[in-house]
Short mmCIF file of C-alpha atoms in Angstrom, two decimals:
data_model
loop_
_atom_site.label_atom_id
_atom_site.label_comp_id
_atom_site.label_asym_id
_atom_site.label_seq_id
_atom_site.Cartn_x
_atom_site.Cartn_y
_atom_site.Cartn_z
CA MET C 46 91.60 97.76 80.99
CA ALA C 47 91.76 98.94 84.57
CA ARG C 48 90.06 102.15 85.42
CA GLN C 49 92.27 105.05 86.55
CA SER C 50 91.06 107.42 89.06
CA ASP C 51 92.49 110.15 91.35
CA PRO C 52 93.28 109.46 94.98
CA GLU C 53 90.23 111.39 96.31
CA THR C 54 87.84 109.15 94.36
CA GLU C 55 89.76 106.16 95.72
CA ARG C 56 89.46 107.45 99.16
CA LYS C 57 85.72 107.74 98.75
CA ARG C 58 85.39 104.27 97.33
CA ALA C 59 87.34 102.81 100.22
CA TRP C 60 85.12 104.78 102.70
CA LEU C 61 81.92 103.54 100.93
CA ASN C 62 83.23 99.95 100.84
CA ARG C 63 83.53 99.74 104.59
CA TYR C 64 79.94 98.45 104.91
CA GLN C 65 80.48 95.54 102.51
CA ASP C 66 83.67 94.83 104.24
CA SER C 67 81.86 94.68 107.64
CA LEU C 68 79.37 92.20 106.10
CA ARG C 69 82.23 90.03 104.90
CA ARG C 70 83.81 90.05 108.31
CA GLN C 71 80.46 89.11 109.97
CA ARG C 72 79.88 86.19 107.64
CA LEU C 73 83.40 84.96 108.40
CA LEU C 74 82.87 85.26 112.18
CA LEU C 75 79.48 83.34 111.89
CA PHE C 76 81.37 80.61 110.13
CA GLN C 77 84.07 80.49 112.83
CA VAL C 78 81.48 80.45 115.56
CA GLU C 79 79.75 77.49 113.89
CA ASP C 80 83.19 75.84 113.40
CA ALA C 81 84.04 76.23 117.04
CA ARG C 82 80.61 74.88 118.09
CA SER C 83 81.07 71.79 115.88
CA TYR C 84 84.46 71.35 117.49
CA ALA C 85 83.03 71.64 121.07
CA THR C 86 80.43 69.07 120.39
CA SER C 87 82.87 66.84 118.82
CA ILE C 88 85.28 66.76 121.99
CA GLN C 89 82.23 66.26 124.26
CA ALA C 90 81.14 63.11 122.83
CA ALA C 91 83.07 59.86 123.51
CA PRO C 92 82.96 56.97 121.01
CA GLY C 93 79.68 55.32 121.01
CA GLY C 94 77.82 58.50 121.91
CA ALA C 95 78.42 58.58 125.62
CA ARG C 96 79.43 61.83 127.18
CA THR C 97 82.84 62.01 128.94
CA ALA C 98 83.25 63.11 132.40
CA TYR C 99 84.43 66.84 132.80
CA THR C 100 87.66 66.17 134.37
CA GLY C 101 91.40 66.40 133.16
CA THR C 102 92.19 66.98 129.48
CA TYR C 103 88.54 66.79 128.36
CA SER C 104 87.51 69.40 130.66
CA ASP C 105 90.23 71.77 129.65
CA ARG C 106 89.56 71.19 125.95
CA VAL C 107 85.72 71.71 126.60
CA ALA C 108 86.49 74.93 128.63
CA ASN C 109 88.87 76.19 125.92
CA ALA C 110 86.28 75.51 123.24
CA VAL C 111 83.53 77.44 125.09
CA GLN C 112 85.87 80.30 125.81
CA ARG C 113 86.65 80.40 122.08
CA ILE C 114 82.90 80.43 121.12
CA ASP C 115 82.28 83.25 123.65
CA GLU C 116 85.23 85.32 122.21
CA LEU C 117 84.01 84.89 118.54
CA GLN C 118 80.51 85.64 119.51
CA ARG C 119 81.67 88.87 121.26
CA LYS C 120 83.72 89.73 118.14
CA TYR C 121 80.61 89.03 115.95
CA ILE C 122 78.43 91.32 118.04
CA ALA C 123 81.02 94.18 117.95
CA GLU C 124 81.29 93.75 114.18
CA VAL C 125 77.39 93.83 113.73
CA GLU C 126 77.29 97.05 115.85
CA ARG C 127 80.15 98.63 113.75
CA GLY C 128 78.33 97.56 110.60
CA TYR C 129 75.08 99.33 111.65
CA GLN C 130 77.19 102.54 112.56
CA VAL C 131 78.96 102.53 109.10
CA TYR C 132 75.82 101.84 107.37
CA ASP C 133 74.20 104.96 108.91
CA GLU C 134 77.16 107.12 108.17
CA ILE C 135 77.29 106.03 104.50
CA GLN C 136 73.50 106.40 104.12
CA ALA C 137 73.58 110.07 105.57
CA ALA C 138 76.34 110.84 103.05
CA ILE C 139 74.40 109.39 100.24
CA ASN C 140 71.00 110.89 101.26
CA ALA C 141 72.73 114.33 101.29
CA LEU C 142 73.40 114.11 97.67
CA PRO C 143 71.04 116.58 95.58
CA ASP C 144 70.57 114.21 92.59
CA THR C 145 68.26 111.26 93.52
CA MET C 146 69.47 109.09 90.74
CA GLN C 147 73.03 109.38 91.85
CA ALA C 148 72.04 108.64 95.51
CA MET C 149 70.05 105.67 94.38
CA ALA C 150 73.04 104.29 92.17
CA LEU C 151 75.52 104.77 95.13
CA TYR C 152 72.93 103.04 97.47
CA TYR C 153 72.48 100.09 95.39
CA ARG C 154 76.22 99.68 94.88
CA TYR C 155 77.77 100.34 98.16
CA LEU C 156 75.01 99.60 100.66
CA GLN C 157 73.21 96.81 98.77
CA GLY C 158 76.37 95.47 97.18
CA MET C 159 74.89 95.21 93.77
CA LYS C 160 77.06 94.98 90.52
CA GLY C 161 76.58 97.35 87.52
CA ASP C 162 74.12 95.01 85.68
CA LEU C 163 71.70 94.68 88.50
CA ILE C 164 71.79 98.45 89.25
CA CYS C 165 70.88 99.01 85.50
CA VAL C 166 67.74 96.84 85.92
CA LYS C 167 66.76 98.39 89.19
CA LEU C 168 67.08 102.06 87.88
CA ASP C 169 65.81 101.05 84.45
CA ARG C 170 68.94 102.79 82.94
CA SER C 171 71.60 101.77 80.50
CA ARG C 172 75.09 100.58 81.55
CA ALA C 173 76.70 103.90 80.35
CA THR C 174 74.14 105.99 82.37
CA VAL C 175 74.63 103.87 85.51
CA THR C 176 78.40 104.15 85.08
CA LYS C 177 78.01 108.08 84.86
CA LEU C 178 75.67 108.09 87.66
CA LEU C 179 78.20 106.32 89.91
CA SER C 180 81.06 108.38 88.87
CA THR C 181 79.34 111.79 89.17
CA GLY C 182 77.75 110.62 92.52
CA LEU C 183 81.22 109.82 93.83
CA ALA C 184 82.33 113.12 92.80
CA ALA C 185 79.57 114.94 94.52
CA LEU C 186 79.73 112.94 97.71
CA GLU C 187 80.98 114.52 100.85
CA VAL C 188 82.76 112.24 103.14
CA PRO C 189 84.37 113.08 106.59
CA GLU C 190 87.98 114.17 106.22
CA ASN C 191 90.57 112.20 108.48
CA SER C 192 88.22 109.89 110.26
CA PRO C 193 89.91 106.98 112.02
CA GLU C 194 88.90 104.66 109.20
CA ASN C 195 89.52 107.08 106.53
CA PRO C 196 93.08 108.60 106.56
CA LYS C 197 93.76 111.37 104.15
CA VAL C 198 95.41 110.12 100.90
CA CYS C 199 98.44 112.42 100.08
#
């Protein structure tokens, strides 16, 4: 059965999930960089392993490949920097919670990306207790209103 929650709780979850979303984007960008490097290497080598001269079509293809790698690397660096900023924002909000167990449950779930069963092991608590800690922690969490990445839900 799907859980039902109010719009404010969903807004908080979306705000907290931004860090894990950033990590997913970082992994995708790294994959794309490696793929672009592999492509650049393949177009540089002629049959038999000899390098081609950098003229004409080969030169354009290599230049385009290098440009693509540079573009992807810049996007990756920007996403890593964004991830650090998001992590710090979320950690500050979690650290502001008065209940340490709620803070730890939210930290493990949203910053470490752990699922419920692993959180139970880490906190040495039952599944029901961890579920309650996550729920009450979300309710107590103060998140910025109307931030650019956090539009107000009506």
